[in-house]
mmCIF file of C-alpha atoms in Angstrom:
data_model
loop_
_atom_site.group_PDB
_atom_site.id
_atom_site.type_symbol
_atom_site.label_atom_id
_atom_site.label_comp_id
_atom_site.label_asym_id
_atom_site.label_seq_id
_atom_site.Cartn_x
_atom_site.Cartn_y
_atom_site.Cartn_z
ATOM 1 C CA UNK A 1 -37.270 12.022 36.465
ATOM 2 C CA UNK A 2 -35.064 9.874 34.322
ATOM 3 C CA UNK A 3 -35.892 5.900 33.227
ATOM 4 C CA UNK A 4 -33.367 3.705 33.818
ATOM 5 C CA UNK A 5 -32.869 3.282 29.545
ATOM 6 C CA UNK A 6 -32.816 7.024 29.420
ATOM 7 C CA UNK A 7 -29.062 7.440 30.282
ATOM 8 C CA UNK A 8 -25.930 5.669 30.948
ATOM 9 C CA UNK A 9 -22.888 6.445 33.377
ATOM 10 C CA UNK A 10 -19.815 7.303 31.688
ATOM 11 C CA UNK A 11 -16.928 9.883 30.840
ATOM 12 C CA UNK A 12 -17.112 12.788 28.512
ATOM 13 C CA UNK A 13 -14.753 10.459 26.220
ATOM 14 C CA UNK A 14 -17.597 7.995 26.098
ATOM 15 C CA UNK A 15 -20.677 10.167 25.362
ATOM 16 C CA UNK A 16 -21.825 10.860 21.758
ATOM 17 C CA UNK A 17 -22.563 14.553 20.157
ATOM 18 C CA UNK A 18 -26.299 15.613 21.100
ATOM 19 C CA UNK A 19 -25.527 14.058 24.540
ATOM 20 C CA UNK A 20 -25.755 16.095 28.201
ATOM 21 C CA UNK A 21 -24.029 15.190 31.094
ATOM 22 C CA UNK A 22 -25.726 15.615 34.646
ATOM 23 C CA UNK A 23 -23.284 15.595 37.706
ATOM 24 C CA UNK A 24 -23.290 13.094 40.050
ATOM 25 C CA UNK A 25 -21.306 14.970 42.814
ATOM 26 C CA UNK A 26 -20.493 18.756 43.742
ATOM 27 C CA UNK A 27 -17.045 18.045 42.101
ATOM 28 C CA UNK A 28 -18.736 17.238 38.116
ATOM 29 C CA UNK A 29 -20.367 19.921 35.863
ATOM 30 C CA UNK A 30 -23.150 20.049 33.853
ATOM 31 C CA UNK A 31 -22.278 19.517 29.891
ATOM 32 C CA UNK A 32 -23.869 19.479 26.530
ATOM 33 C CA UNK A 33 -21.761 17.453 24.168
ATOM 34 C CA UNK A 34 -21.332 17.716 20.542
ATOM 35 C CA UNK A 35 -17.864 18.024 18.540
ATOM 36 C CA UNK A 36 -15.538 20.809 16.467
ATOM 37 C CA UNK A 37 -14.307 19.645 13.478
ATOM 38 C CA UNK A 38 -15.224 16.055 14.251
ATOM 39 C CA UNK A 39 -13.529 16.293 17.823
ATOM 40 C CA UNK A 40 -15.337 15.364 20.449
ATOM 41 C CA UNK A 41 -16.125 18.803 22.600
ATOM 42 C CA UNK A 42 -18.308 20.081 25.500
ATOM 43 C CA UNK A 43 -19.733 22.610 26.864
ATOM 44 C CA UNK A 44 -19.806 23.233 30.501
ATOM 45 C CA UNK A 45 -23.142 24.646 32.142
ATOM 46 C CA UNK A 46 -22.296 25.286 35.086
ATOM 47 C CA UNK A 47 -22.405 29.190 36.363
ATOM 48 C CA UNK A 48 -19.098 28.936 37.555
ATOM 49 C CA UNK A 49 -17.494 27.713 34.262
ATOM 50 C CA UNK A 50 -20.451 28.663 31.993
ATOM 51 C CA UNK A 51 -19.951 27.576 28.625
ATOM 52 C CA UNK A 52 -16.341 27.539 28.559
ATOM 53 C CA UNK A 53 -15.065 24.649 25.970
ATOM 54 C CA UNK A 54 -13.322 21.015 27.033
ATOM 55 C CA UNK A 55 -11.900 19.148 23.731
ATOM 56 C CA UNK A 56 -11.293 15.410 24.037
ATOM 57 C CA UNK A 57 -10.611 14.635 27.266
ATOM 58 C CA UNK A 58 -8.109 11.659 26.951
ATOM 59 C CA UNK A 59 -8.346 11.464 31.116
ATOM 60 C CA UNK A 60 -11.434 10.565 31.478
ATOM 61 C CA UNK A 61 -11.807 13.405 34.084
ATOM 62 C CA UNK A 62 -15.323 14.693 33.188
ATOM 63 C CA UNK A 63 -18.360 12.025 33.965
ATOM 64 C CA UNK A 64 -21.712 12.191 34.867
ATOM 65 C CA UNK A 65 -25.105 10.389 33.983
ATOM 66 C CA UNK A 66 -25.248 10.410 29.942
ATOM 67 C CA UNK A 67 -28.615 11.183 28.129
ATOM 68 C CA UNK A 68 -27.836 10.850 24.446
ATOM 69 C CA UNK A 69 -30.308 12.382 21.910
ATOM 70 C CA UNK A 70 -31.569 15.459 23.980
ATOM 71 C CA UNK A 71 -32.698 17.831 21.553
ATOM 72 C CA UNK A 72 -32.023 21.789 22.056
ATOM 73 C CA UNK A 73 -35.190 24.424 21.401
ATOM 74 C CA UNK A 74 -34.648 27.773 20.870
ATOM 75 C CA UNK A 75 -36.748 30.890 22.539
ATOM 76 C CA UNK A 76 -37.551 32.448 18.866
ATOM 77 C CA UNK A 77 -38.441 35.756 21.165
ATOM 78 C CA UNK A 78 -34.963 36.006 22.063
ATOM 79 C CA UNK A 79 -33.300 35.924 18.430
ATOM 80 C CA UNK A 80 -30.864 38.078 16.835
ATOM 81 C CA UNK A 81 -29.318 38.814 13.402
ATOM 82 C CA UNK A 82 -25.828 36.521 14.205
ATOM 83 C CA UNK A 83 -25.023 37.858 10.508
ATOM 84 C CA UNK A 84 -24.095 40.509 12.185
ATOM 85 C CA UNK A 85 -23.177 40.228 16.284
ATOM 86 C CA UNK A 86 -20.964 37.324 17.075
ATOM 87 C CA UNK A 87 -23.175 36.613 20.067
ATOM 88 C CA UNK A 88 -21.952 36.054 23.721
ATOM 89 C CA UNK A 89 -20.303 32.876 24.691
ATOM 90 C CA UNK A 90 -24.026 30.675 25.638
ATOM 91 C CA UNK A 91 -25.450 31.726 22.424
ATOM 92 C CA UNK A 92 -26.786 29.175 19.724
ATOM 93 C CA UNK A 93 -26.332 29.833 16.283
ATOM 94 C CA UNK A 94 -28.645 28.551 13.244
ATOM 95 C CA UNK A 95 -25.742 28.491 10.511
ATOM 96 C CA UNK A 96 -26.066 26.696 6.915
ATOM 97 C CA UNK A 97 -26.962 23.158 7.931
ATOM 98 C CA UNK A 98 -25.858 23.728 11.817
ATOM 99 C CA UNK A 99 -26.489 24.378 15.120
ATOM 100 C CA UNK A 100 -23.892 26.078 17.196
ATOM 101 C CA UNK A 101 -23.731 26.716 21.067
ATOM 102 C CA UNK A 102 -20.816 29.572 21.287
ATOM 103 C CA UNK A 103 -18.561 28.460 23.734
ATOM 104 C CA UNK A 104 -15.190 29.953 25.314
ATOM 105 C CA UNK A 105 -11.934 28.458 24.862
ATOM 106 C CA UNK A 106 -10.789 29.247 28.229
ATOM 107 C CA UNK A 107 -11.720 31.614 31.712
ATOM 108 C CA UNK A 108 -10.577 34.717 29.608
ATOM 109 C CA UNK A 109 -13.139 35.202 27.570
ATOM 110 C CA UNK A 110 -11.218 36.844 24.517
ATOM 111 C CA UNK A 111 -10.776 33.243 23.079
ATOM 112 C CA UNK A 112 -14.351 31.865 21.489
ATOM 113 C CA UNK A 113 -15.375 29.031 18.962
ATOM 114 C CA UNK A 114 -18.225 27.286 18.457
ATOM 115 C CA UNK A 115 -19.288 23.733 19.242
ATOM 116 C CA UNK A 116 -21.158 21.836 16.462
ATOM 117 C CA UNK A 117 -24.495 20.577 17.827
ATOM 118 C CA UNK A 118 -26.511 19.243 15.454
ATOM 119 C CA UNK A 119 -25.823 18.540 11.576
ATOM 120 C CA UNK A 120 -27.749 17.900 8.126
ATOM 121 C CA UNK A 121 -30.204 20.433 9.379
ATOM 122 C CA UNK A 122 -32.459 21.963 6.540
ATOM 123 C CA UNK A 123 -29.787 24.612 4.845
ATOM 124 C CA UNK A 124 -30.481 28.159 5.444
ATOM 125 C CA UNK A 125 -29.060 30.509 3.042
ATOM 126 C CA UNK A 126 -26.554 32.891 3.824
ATOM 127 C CA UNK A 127 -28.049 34.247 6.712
ATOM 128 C CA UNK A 128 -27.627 33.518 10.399
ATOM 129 C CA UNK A 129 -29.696 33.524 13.388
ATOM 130 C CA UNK A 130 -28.808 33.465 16.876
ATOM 131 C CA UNK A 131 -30.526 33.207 20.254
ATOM 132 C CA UNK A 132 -30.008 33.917 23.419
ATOM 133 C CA UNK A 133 -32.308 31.782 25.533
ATOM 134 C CA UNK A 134 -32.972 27.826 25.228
ATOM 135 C CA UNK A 135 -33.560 24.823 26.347
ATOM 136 C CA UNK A 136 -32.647 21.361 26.520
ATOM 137 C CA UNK A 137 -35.183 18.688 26.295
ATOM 138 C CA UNK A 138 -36.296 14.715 25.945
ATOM 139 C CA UNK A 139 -39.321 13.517 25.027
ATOM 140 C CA UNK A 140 -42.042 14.919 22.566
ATOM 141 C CA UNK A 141 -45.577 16.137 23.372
ATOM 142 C CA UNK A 142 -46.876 15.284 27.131
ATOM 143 C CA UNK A 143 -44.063 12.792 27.734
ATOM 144 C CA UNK A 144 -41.359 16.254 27.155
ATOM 145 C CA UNK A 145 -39.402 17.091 29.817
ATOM 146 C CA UNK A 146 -36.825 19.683 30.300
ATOM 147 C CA UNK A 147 -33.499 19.138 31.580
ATOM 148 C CA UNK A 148 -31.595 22.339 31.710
ATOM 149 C CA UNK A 149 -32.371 25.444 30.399
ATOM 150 C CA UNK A 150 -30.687 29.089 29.956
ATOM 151 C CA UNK A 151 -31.590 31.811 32.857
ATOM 152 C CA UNK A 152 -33.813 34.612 31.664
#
C-alpha cells in the first residue's frame, strides 16, 4: 500500500528521473522514468511492451500514479560481465558513475539504448556489470516495500 504523500497523479511529462508510474486503467503501462542525454525517457514494464523506450512525450499520453525516488536493487546472483555482452533489452547496467536499464527503441528489437537511471554514483573503473534480475523499491529496512520487480 501507498500513503497518500507517497505519489502524485500526473503525465510522464510531469514525473522526475528515479520516478515509476503505476497504471490507473487497463489502457496505461507500467514505467520507470529516468532520462537519455538529459531527455526525459521511460521505460515501459509492461509484458506486452516490455522495456521498449518512450522519449518526451509532449502529449501528455502516458499517466499514472507517480512515486518519485524509488530506488532500483540489483539480484548480484544474476550478474554478468556487460564489458563484454550488451545484455538483453530489461537489463541494468553498473557503468562509470551510472545506472542503466537497457531499453528498446521500438517493437523490433534491433534498435537498443539505454536509459540513464541514476547518476553521481561511486565511479567504477573501466569495467561494467550487468544484471538480469531486479527490483524496484521504497522505503528502507521494515518500512521497504517492493513495487515491481523482474520475473525469474
Amino acid at each position: 500500500m501507498l500513503a497518500p504523500q507517497e505519489f502524485t497523479v500526473g503525465s510522464f511529462a510531469t514525473a522526475t528521473p528515479s520516478s515509476l508510474i503505476l497504471p490507473r486503467s487497463a489502457s496505461e503501462f507500467p514505467m520507470l522514468v529516468g532520462h537519455i542525454d538529459g531527455i526525459l525517457a521511460g521505460a515501459i514494464l509492461s509484458e506486452q511492451y516490455a522495456f521498449e523506450c518512450i522519449e518526451g512525450d509532449p502529449s501528455g499520453n502516458w499517466a499514472g500514479l507517480i512515486i518519485p525516488d524509488v530506488r532500483v536493487e540489483v539480484d548480484e546472483t544474476s550478474v554478468f560481465a556487460a564489458d563484454h555482452i550488451a545484455g538483453a533489452p530489461g537489463t541494468m547496467i553498473r557503468s562509470d558513475t551510472r545506472l542503466l536499464l537497457r531499453v528498446k527503441r521500438d517493437r523490433s528489437q534491433v534498435s537498443e539504448r539505454a536509459i540513464t537511471l541514476h547518476e553521481e554514483l561511486p565511479p567504477t573503473d573501466d569495467r561494467r556489470a550487468g544484471f538480469q534480475h531486479w527490483q524496484i523499491v521504497i522505503g528502507e529496512g521494515v518500512e521497504k516495500r517492493v513495487l515491481w520487480k523482474t520475473q525469474q
